[in-house]
Amino acid sequence: MKNPARSRVTVPRRAATSALAMLALFVGHAGDAASRARQPHLVVATLPGELKAAQAEALWRPFTRETRTVVDVVTWDGTLSQLRQRLRARKHDWSLALIEDTTLSVGCGQGLFLRTDASARNKTANASDGCGVHALSVDLALTWDASKLQTAPTWADFWDVARHPGKRGLRCDPRGTLEAALLSDGVPPGDIYATLATSEGVERAFKRLSQLRPYIVWWSTPEEAARILTSGAALMGTAPTAEILAANARSKSGPFGILWSPRLRVDYDWVIPAGSGTNTNQGKTLEDWATAPEQFQAMAIRYPSAPLPSDPATASGSSRKSGDQSSGTKDVAPGTALANDTPPPLPISSVFWRDHLPAIETRFDQWLAER
């Protein structure tokens, strides 16, 4: 009788080979994970949407390949209130953050960001504050669903819900929104800030907003601005042109129009938050990388605020008849083309909003709370 304790269990050679392969695969994955865990990590806060995807492709993946430093990207709404909450909760580990120029102007004065030594690093800092380095400019324009509205609307049409019934997407922030309200009321672009600098001008803008209040769908990030339009939640809206151009490239149902003039320009900066608990030198290294000429060019291609010149149908401002494929390019929605003589955008004034944002923001929050 055989001793059970000494009995030999035979394992088929194929099964043994498979088991060894699985073990090797497991060990390999574990090694990769361990190797990644040992790599240095930096955390960047940016805005969600196409902008985040463009930065990952044009900035962070090349940075990781070059330095073997992992860049973890988180999204935020770009407000100082969210930043303060993280500071109070001691959850602040951001090495670098993307922030609107006008928000930077306020936060820099409150000591929320490190000062930038632009001359030492051969960069252009925010001229009025010295806390940030220019990252990119984003154009904010009137956009619309071209499948429902074939003729390009004006800013006055944006407010005319009787002639063009439907919802309107607007930024839930006085910056850009009050400027749009005054444009719709016939104020020339060059007179916008002179008008807003008076109490009568501010009340004029809020009166226009009150006329549109029942039809407004609010957005807070570029991603939300585009989604409101592409989901059919609004007929027209204000939105970053780069987000709409990207949506047009992906769209299967039809393109969305862009009113190129007048439009607004929003500047964004890279900042190193104060008190983040991270290595400041690492943040500066990442900031230098993101603002190098090569990366600026890569971002301009990946996240363009206007149609790229490589597309003759959009670059020249020509509008071909539907179905004409002679140039080998896609049909262009009415208003999507940018003409060569299109006036430049109106920059949203960081100087004006640095001085007036706290007071006007309080007025805006009070207006929102009204019924």
Short mmCIF file of C-alpha atoms in Angstrom, two decimals:
data_model
loop_
_atom_site.label_atom_id
_atom_site.label_comp_id
_atom_site.label_asym_id
_atom_site.label_seq_id
_atom_site.Cartn_x
_atom_site.Cartn_y
_atom_site.Cartn_z
CA MET A 1 0.00 0.00 0.00
CA LYS A 2 1.40 3.35 -1.00
CA ASN A 3 2.07 5.97 1.62
CA PRO A 4 -0.29 8.90 0.85
CA ALA A 5 2.20 11.33 2.31
CA ARG A 6 4.84 10.21 -0.17
CA SER A 7 2.55 10.13 -3.21
CA ARG A 8 3.77 12.28 -6.11
CA VAL A 9 1.36 14.67 -7.77
CA THR A 10 2.04 14.99 -11.46
CA VAL A 11 1.45 18.38 -13.04
CA PRO A 12 1.09 18.45 -16.82
CA ARG A 13 3.98 20.24 -18.48
CA ARG A 14 1.64 22.63 -20.37
CA ALA A 15 -0.11 23.65 -17.13
CA ALA A 16 3.22 24.18 -15.38
CA THR A 17 4.46 26.36 -18.21
CA SER A 18 1.25 28.38 -18.16
CA ALA A 19 1.50 28.86 -14.41
CA LEU A 20 5.11 30.02 -14.69
CA ALA A 21 4.16 32.46 -17.43
CA MET A 22 1.37 33.87 -15.31
CA LEU A 23 3.74 34.19 -12.37
CA ALA A 24 6.29 36.00 -14.51
CA LEU A 25 3.59 38.31 -15.83
CA PHE A 26 2.44 39.06 -12.29
CA VAL A 27 5.99 39.72 -11.14
CA GLY A 28 6.54 41.97 -14.16
CA HIS A 29 3.43 44.03 -13.45
CA ALA A 30 4.40 44.27 -9.80
CA GLY A 31 7.85 45.42 -10.83
CA ASP A 32 6.39 48.06 -13.15
CA ALA A 33 4.11 49.30 -10.39
CA ALA A 34 6.97 49.38 -7.92
CA SER A 35 9.16 51.21 -10.44
CA ARG A 36 6.42 53.77 -11.07
CA ALA A 37 5.93 54.19 -7.33
CA ARG A 38 9.63 54.97 -6.95
CA GLN A 39 9.53 57.63 -9.69
CA PRO A 40 9.14 61.21 -8.46
CA HIS A 41 5.63 62.61 -8.82
CA LEU A 42 4.48 66.17 -9.40
CA VAL A 43 0.85 67.30 -9.17
CA VAL A 44 -0.61 69.83 -11.61
CA ALA A 45 -4.05 71.39 -11.22
CA THR A 46 -5.80 72.43 -14.42
CA LEU A 47 -9.27 72.87 -15.90
CA PRO A 48 -11.28 69.89 -17.17
CA GLY A 49 -12.17 69.27 -20.79
CA GLU A 50 -10.27 69.44 -24.05
CA LEU A 51 -7.71 71.73 -22.41
CA LYS A 52 -6.70 69.03 -19.94
CA ALA A 53 -6.36 66.47 -22.75
CA ALA A 54 -4.30 68.90 -24.85
CA GLN A 55 -1.91 69.62 -21.98
CA ALA A 56 -1.45 65.91 -21.27
CA GLU A 57 -0.44 65.32 -24.88
CA ALA A 58 1.60 68.46 -25.51
CA LEU A 59 3.20 69.03 -22.10
CA TRP A 60 3.09 66.31 -19.47
CA ARG A 61 3.75 63.11 -21.43
CA PRO A 62 6.82 64.62 -23.13
CA PHE A 63 7.99 65.91 -19.73
CA THR A 64 7.71 62.41 -18.24
CA ARG A 65 9.60 60.88 -21.18
CA GLU A 66 12.34 63.48 -20.84
CA THR A 67 12.74 63.49 -17.04
CA ARG A 68 11.15 60.21 -15.90
CA THR A 69 9.10 62.30 -13.48
CA VAL A 70 5.42 61.39 -13.36
CA VAL A 71 2.95 64.27 -13.64
CA ASP A 72 -0.35 63.60 -11.90
CA VAL A 73 -3.08 65.91 -13.19
CA VAL A 74 -6.06 66.97 -11.10
CA THR A 75 -8.87 69.29 -12.14
CA TRP A 76 -10.31 72.24 -10.30
CA ASP A 77 -12.73 75.07 -11.01
CA GLY A 78 -10.06 77.77 -10.93
CA THR A 79 -11.55 79.63 -7.96
CA LEU A 80 -9.66 80.95 -4.97
CA SER A 81 -12.34 79.53 -2.67
CA GLN A 82 -11.43 75.96 -3.68
CA LEU A 83 -7.75 76.72 -3.19
CA ARG A 84 -8.40 78.12 0.30
CA GLN A 85 -10.43 75.04 1.21
CA ARG A 86 -7.51 72.80 0.31
CA LEU A 87 -5.14 74.94 2.33
CA ARG A 88 -7.39 74.79 5.39
CA ALA A 89 -7.78 71.02 5.01
CA ARG A 90 -3.99 70.61 4.62
CA LYS A 91 -4.60 68.66 1.41
CA HIS A 92 -2.59 70.98 -0.74
CA ASP A 93 0.11 69.16 -2.71
CA TRP A 94 -0.07 71.00 -6.02
CA SER A 95 3.30 71.78 -7.60
CA LEU A 96 1.72 73.95 -10.29
CA ALA A 97 -1.74 75.32 -11.05
CA LEU A 98 -3.37 76.91 -14.08
CA ILE A 99 -5.32 80.01 -13.14
CA GLU A 100 -7.09 82.84 -14.88
CA ASP A 101 -5.11 86.04 -15.06
CA THR A 102 -7.75 88.10 -13.27
CA THR A 103 -8.01 85.53 -10.46
CA LEU A 104 -4.24 85.58 -10.13
CA SER A 105 -4.33 89.33 -9.66
CA VAL A 106 -6.51 88.93 -6.56
CA GLY A 107 -4.82 85.82 -5.15
CA CYS A 108 -1.32 87.24 -5.54
CA GLY A 109 -2.23 90.21 -3.37
CA GLN A 110 -3.53 87.79 -0.74
CA GLY A 111 -0.25 85.84 -0.64
CA LEU A 112 -1.72 82.63 -2.10
CA PHE A 113 1.01 82.23 -4.75
CA LEU A 114 4.78 82.42 -4.78
CA ARG A 115 6.33 85.45 -6.42
CA THR A 116 7.94 84.86 -9.82
CA ASP A 117 11.49 85.94 -10.56
CA ALA A 118 10.88 86.47 -14.25
CA SER A 119 14.20 88.15 -15.03
CA ALA A 120 16.23 85.32 -13.51
CA ARG A 121 14.37 82.66 -15.50
CA ASN A 122 13.92 84.63 -18.71
CA LYS A 123 10.12 84.43 -18.59
CA THR A 124 7.33 86.95 -18.81
CA ALA A 125 5.56 87.23 -15.48
CA ASN A 126 2.17 88.75 -14.92
CA ALA A 127 3.11 92.39 -15.32
CA SER A 128 0.85 93.76 -12.61
CA ASP A 129 1.52 91.15 -9.93
CA GLY A 130 4.68 89.15 -10.49
CA CYS A 131 3.19 85.88 -9.23
CA GLY A 132 2.58 83.96 -12.44
CA VAL A 133 4.03 83.06 -15.81
CA HIS A 134 1.85 83.29 -18.91
CA ALA A 135 0.53 79.88 -19.96
CA LEU A 136 -1.94 80.47 -22.79
CA SER A 137 -4.73 82.67 -24.08
CA VAL A 138 -8.26 81.37 -24.60
CA ASP A 139 -10.85 83.10 -26.78
CA LEU A 140 -14.40 83.29 -25.46
CA ALA A 141 -17.03 83.71 -28.18
CA LEU A 142 -20.70 83.53 -28.96
CA THR A 143 -21.39 80.01 -30.23
CA TRP A 144 -24.53 78.36 -31.49
CA ASP A 145 -26.07 75.15 -32.79
CA ALA A 146 -25.73 75.57 -36.56
CA SER A 147 -28.18 72.74 -37.23
CA LYS A 148 -30.96 74.83 -35.69
CA LEU A 149 -29.78 78.32 -36.60
CA GLN A 150 -28.28 78.63 -40.07
CA THR A 151 -27.67 82.41 -39.99
CA ALA A 152 -24.91 83.74 -37.78
CA PRO A 153 -26.43 85.56 -34.79
CA THR A 154 -25.15 88.74 -33.19
CA TRP A 155 -24.76 89.55 -29.51
CA ALA A 156 -28.10 91.37 -29.74
CA ASP A 157 -29.63 88.13 -31.11
CA PHE A 158 -28.18 86.27 -28.15
CA TRP A 159 -30.49 88.30 -25.92
CA ASP A 160 -33.45 88.19 -28.33
CA VAL A 161 -35.30 85.08 -27.14
CA ALA A 162 -38.47 86.22 -28.92
CA ARG A 163 -36.89 85.87 -32.37
CA HIS A 164 -34.61 83.00 -31.37
CA PRO A 165 -36.32 81.00 -28.64
CA GLY A 166 -34.16 78.67 -26.59
CA LYS A 167 -31.77 78.54 -23.68
CA ARG A 168 -28.50 80.47 -23.47
CA GLY A 169 -25.27 79.22 -21.91
CA LEU A 170 -23.37 81.80 -19.85
CA ARG A 171 -20.43 81.69 -17.49
CA CYS A 172 -21.49 81.82 -13.85
CA ASP A 173 -19.04 84.62 -13.16
CA PRO A 174 -19.19 88.36 -13.76
CA ARG A 175 -15.96 88.23 -15.81
CA GLY A 176 -16.85 87.78 -19.44
CA THR A 177 -20.55 87.72 -18.64
CA LEU A 178 -20.95 91.44 -17.92
CA GLU A 179 -18.85 92.23 -20.97
CA ALA A 180 -21.20 90.09 -23.09
CA ALA A 181 -24.24 91.83 -21.59
CA LEU A 182 -22.91 95.24 -22.58
CA LEU A 183 -21.94 94.03 -26.07
CA SER A 184 -25.53 92.87 -26.50
CA ASP A 185 -26.75 96.32 -25.47
CA GLY A 186 -24.73 98.05 -28.18
CA VAL A 187 -21.67 99.16 -26.20
CA PRO A 188 -18.62 99.19 -28.53
CA PRO A 189 -15.83 96.79 -27.47
CA GLY A 190 -13.45 99.69 -26.87
CA ASP A 191 -15.86 101.29 -24.38
CA ILE A 192 -16.67 98.20 -22.31
CA TYR A 193 -14.39 98.88 -19.36
CA ALA A 194 -15.00 102.62 -19.29
CA THR A 195 -18.69 101.74 -19.00
CA LEU A 196 -18.19 99.07 -16.34
CA ALA A 197 -16.06 101.48 -14.32
CA THR A 198 -19.22 103.48 -13.51
CA SER A 199 -22.04 102.40 -11.22
CA GLU A 200 -24.48 103.19 -14.02
CA GLY A 201 -22.60 100.87 -16.37
CA VAL A 202 -22.63 98.01 -13.86
CA GLU A 203 -26.37 98.41 -13.32
CA ARG A 204 -26.88 98.52 -17.09
CA ALA A 205 -25.12 95.16 -17.43
CA PHE A 206 -27.12 93.58 -14.61
CA LYS A 207 -30.36 94.90 -16.12
CA ARG A 208 -29.51 93.06 -19.33
CA LEU A 209 -28.78 89.89 -17.39
CA SER A 210 -32.15 90.17 -15.62
CA GLN A 211 -33.88 90.26 -19.01
CA LEU A 212 -32.24 86.95 -19.92
CA ARG A 213 -32.39 85.29 -16.48
CA PRO A 214 -35.16 82.69 -17.18
CA TYR A 215 -33.27 81.36 -20.19
CA ILE A 216 -29.74 81.08 -18.78
CA VAL A 217 -27.92 77.77 -18.31
CA TRP A 218 -24.85 78.48 -16.21
CA TRP A 219 -21.38 76.99 -16.69
CA SER A 220 -18.21 77.17 -14.61
CA THR A 221 -15.53 75.43 -16.70
CA PRO A 222 -14.68 75.32 -20.42
CA GLU A 223 -15.80 71.69 -20.49
CA GLU A 224 -19.25 72.61 -19.16
CA ALA A 225 -19.54 75.48 -21.65
CA ALA A 226 -19.05 73.12 -24.60
CA ARG A 227 -21.23 70.36 -23.14
CA ILE A 228 -24.20 72.71 -22.68
CA LEU A 229 -24.12 73.38 -26.41
CA THR A 230 -23.25 69.92 -27.70
CA SER A 231 -25.87 68.23 -25.50
CA GLY A 232 -28.60 70.45 -26.89
CA ALA A 233 -29.22 72.14 -23.53
CA ALA A 234 -28.94 75.57 -25.18
CA LEU A 235 -29.36 77.10 -28.62
CA MET A 236 -26.54 79.58 -28.07
CA GLY A 237 -23.84 80.09 -25.49
CA THR A 238 -20.55 81.68 -24.66
CA ALA A 239 -17.74 79.14 -24.84
CA PRO A 240 -14.00 78.87 -25.47
CA THR A 241 -13.47 78.62 -29.21
CA ALA A 242 -10.90 75.83 -28.80
CA GLU A 243 -13.49 73.65 -27.08
CA ILE A 244 -16.00 74.27 -29.87
CA LEU A 245 -13.46 73.60 -32.62
CA ALA A 246 -12.65 70.30 -30.90
CA ALA A 247 -16.35 69.50 -30.60
CA ASN A 248 -16.78 70.21 -34.32
CA ALA A 249 -13.95 67.81 -35.12
CA ARG A 250 -15.68 65.06 -33.12
CA SER A 251 -19.26 65.88 -34.07
CA LYS A 252 -21.35 63.43 -36.07
CA SER A 253 -24.62 65.37 -35.82
CA GLY A 254 -23.42 68.69 -37.18
CA PRO A 255 -21.05 71.57 -36.50
CA PHE A 256 -21.45 74.53 -34.15
CA GLY A 257 -20.99 78.11 -35.27
CA ILE A 258 -18.61 80.68 -33.80
CA LEU A 259 -19.02 84.46 -33.93
CA TRP A 260 -15.45 85.65 -34.33
CA SER A 261 -16.05 89.34 -33.76
CA PRO A 262 -16.46 90.72 -31.27
CA ARG A 263 -15.05 88.00 -29.02
CA LEU A 264 -13.19 88.11 -25.72
CA ARG A 265 -9.73 86.86 -24.79
CA VAL A 266 -8.92 85.33 -21.41
CA ASP A 267 -5.30 84.95 -20.33
CA TYR A 268 -4.20 82.07 -18.11
CA ASP A 269 -1.04 81.77 -16.04
CA TRP A 270 0.94 79.04 -14.33
CA VAL A 271 1.37 79.67 -10.62
CA ILE A 272 3.12 77.87 -7.77
CA PRO A 273 0.71 77.86 -4.81
CA ALA A 274 2.19 79.03 -1.53
CA GLY A 275 2.32 76.58 1.35
CA SER A 276 1.80 73.53 -0.82
CA GLY A 277 4.35 71.46 1.07
CA THR A 278 5.98 70.36 -2.18
CA ASN A 279 9.46 71.04 -3.50
CA THR A 280 9.35 74.56 -4.89
CA ASN A 281 12.29 73.92 -7.23
CA GLN A 282 10.40 71.01 -8.80
CA GLY A 283 7.45 73.29 -9.41
CA LYS A 284 9.71 75.85 -11.08
CA THR A 285 11.29 73.16 -13.24
CA LEU A 286 7.86 72.06 -14.43
CA GLU A 287 6.80 75.68 -14.97
CA ASP A 288 9.92 76.32 -17.07
CA TRP A 289 9.15 73.27 -19.18
CA ALA A 290 5.52 74.23 -19.75
CA THR A 291 6.45 77.76 -20.86
CA ALA A 292 9.36 76.91 -23.15
CA PRO A 293 8.89 77.94 -26.82
CA GLU A 294 8.60 74.32 -27.98
CA GLN A 295 5.77 73.63 -25.56
CA PHE A 296 4.01 76.88 -26.44
CA GLN A 297 4.05 75.81 -30.08
CA ALA A 298 2.82 72.32 -29.23
CA MET A 299 -0.09 73.75 -27.24
CA ALA A 300 -0.96 76.22 -30.01
CA ILE A 301 -1.35 73.29 -32.39
CA ARG A 302 -3.12 70.98 -29.97
CA TYR A 303 -5.48 73.60 -28.47
CA PRO A 304 -5.96 76.33 -31.10
CA SER A 305 -8.30 79.24 -30.40
CA ALA A 306 -8.77 79.73 -34.15
CA PRO A 307 -8.81 77.32 -37.11
CA LEU A 308 -5.31 76.27 -38.08
CA PRO A 309 -3.96 77.65 -41.38
CA SER A 310 -3.57 74.09 -42.68
CA ASP A 311 -7.31 74.02 -43.31
CA PRO A 312 -7.88 76.38 -46.27
CA ALA A 313 -11.64 76.35 -45.79
CA THR A 314 -11.43 77.81 -42.31
CA ALA A 315 -8.21 79.76 -42.44
CA SER A 316 -9.23 81.98 -45.35
CA GLY A 317 -12.69 82.69 -44.07
CA SER A 318 -14.28 81.25 -47.20
CA SER A 319 -17.55 79.40 -46.91
CA ARG A 320 -18.14 76.69 -49.47
CA LYS A 321 -21.52 75.33 -50.43
CA SER A 322 -22.65 72.21 -48.69
CA GLY A 323 -21.37 69.08 -50.37
CA ASP A 324 -18.52 70.80 -52.21
CA GLN A 325 -15.53 68.51 -51.65
CA SER A 326 -13.25 70.10 -54.21
CA SER A 327 -10.73 71.32 -51.64
CA GLY A 328 -10.65 68.03 -49.77
CA THR A 329 -11.78 69.63 -46.51
CA LYS A 330 -14.94 69.31 -44.42
CA ASP A 331 -17.90 71.65 -44.76
CA VAL A 332 -17.68 74.73 -42.57
CA ALA A 333 -20.53 75.86 -40.35
CA PRO A 334 -21.80 79.41 -40.87
CA GLY A 335 -19.59 81.66 -38.77
CA THR A 336 -17.00 78.97 -38.09
CA ALA A 337 -14.54 80.39 -40.61
CA LEU A 338 -12.18 83.12 -39.43
CA ALA A 339 -11.75 85.82 -42.05
CA ASN A 340 -8.35 87.39 -42.62
CA ASP A 341 -9.65 90.85 -41.69
CA THR A 342 -11.33 89.74 -38.46
CA PRO A 343 -10.59 92.27 -35.67
CA PRO A 344 -8.53 90.99 -32.76
CA PRO A 345 -10.35 89.86 -29.62
CA LEU A 346 -11.06 92.18 -26.70
CA PRO A 347 -8.77 91.17 -23.82
CA ILE A 348 -10.57 90.72 -20.52
CA SER A 349 -8.82 93.36 -18.44
CA SER A 350 -6.81 92.02 -15.53
CA VAL A 351 -6.23 95.60 -14.34
CA PHE A 352 -9.96 96.36 -14.22
CA TRP A 353 -10.92 93.10 -12.53
CA ARG A 354 -8.06 93.29 -10.04
CA ASP A 355 -9.56 96.53 -8.78
CA HIS A 356 -13.25 95.72 -9.13
CA LEU A 357 -13.71 91.94 -8.87
CA PRO A 358 -14.42 91.71 -5.10
CA ALA A 359 -17.19 94.32 -5.21
CA ILE A 360 -18.75 93.21 -8.50
CA GLU A 361 -18.52 89.54 -7.52
CA THR A 362 -20.49 90.30 -4.35
CA ARG A 363 -23.09 92.11 -6.46
CA PHE A 364 -23.20 89.17 -8.88
CA ASP A 365 -23.75 86.64 -6.06
CA GLN A 366 -26.57 88.81 -4.68
CA TRP A 367 -28.15 88.99 -8.14
CA LEU A 368 -27.94 85.20 -8.50
CA ALA A 369 -29.72 84.76 -5.15
CA GLU A 370 -32.61 86.98 -6.25
CA ARG A 371 -35.81 85.34 -7.41
#
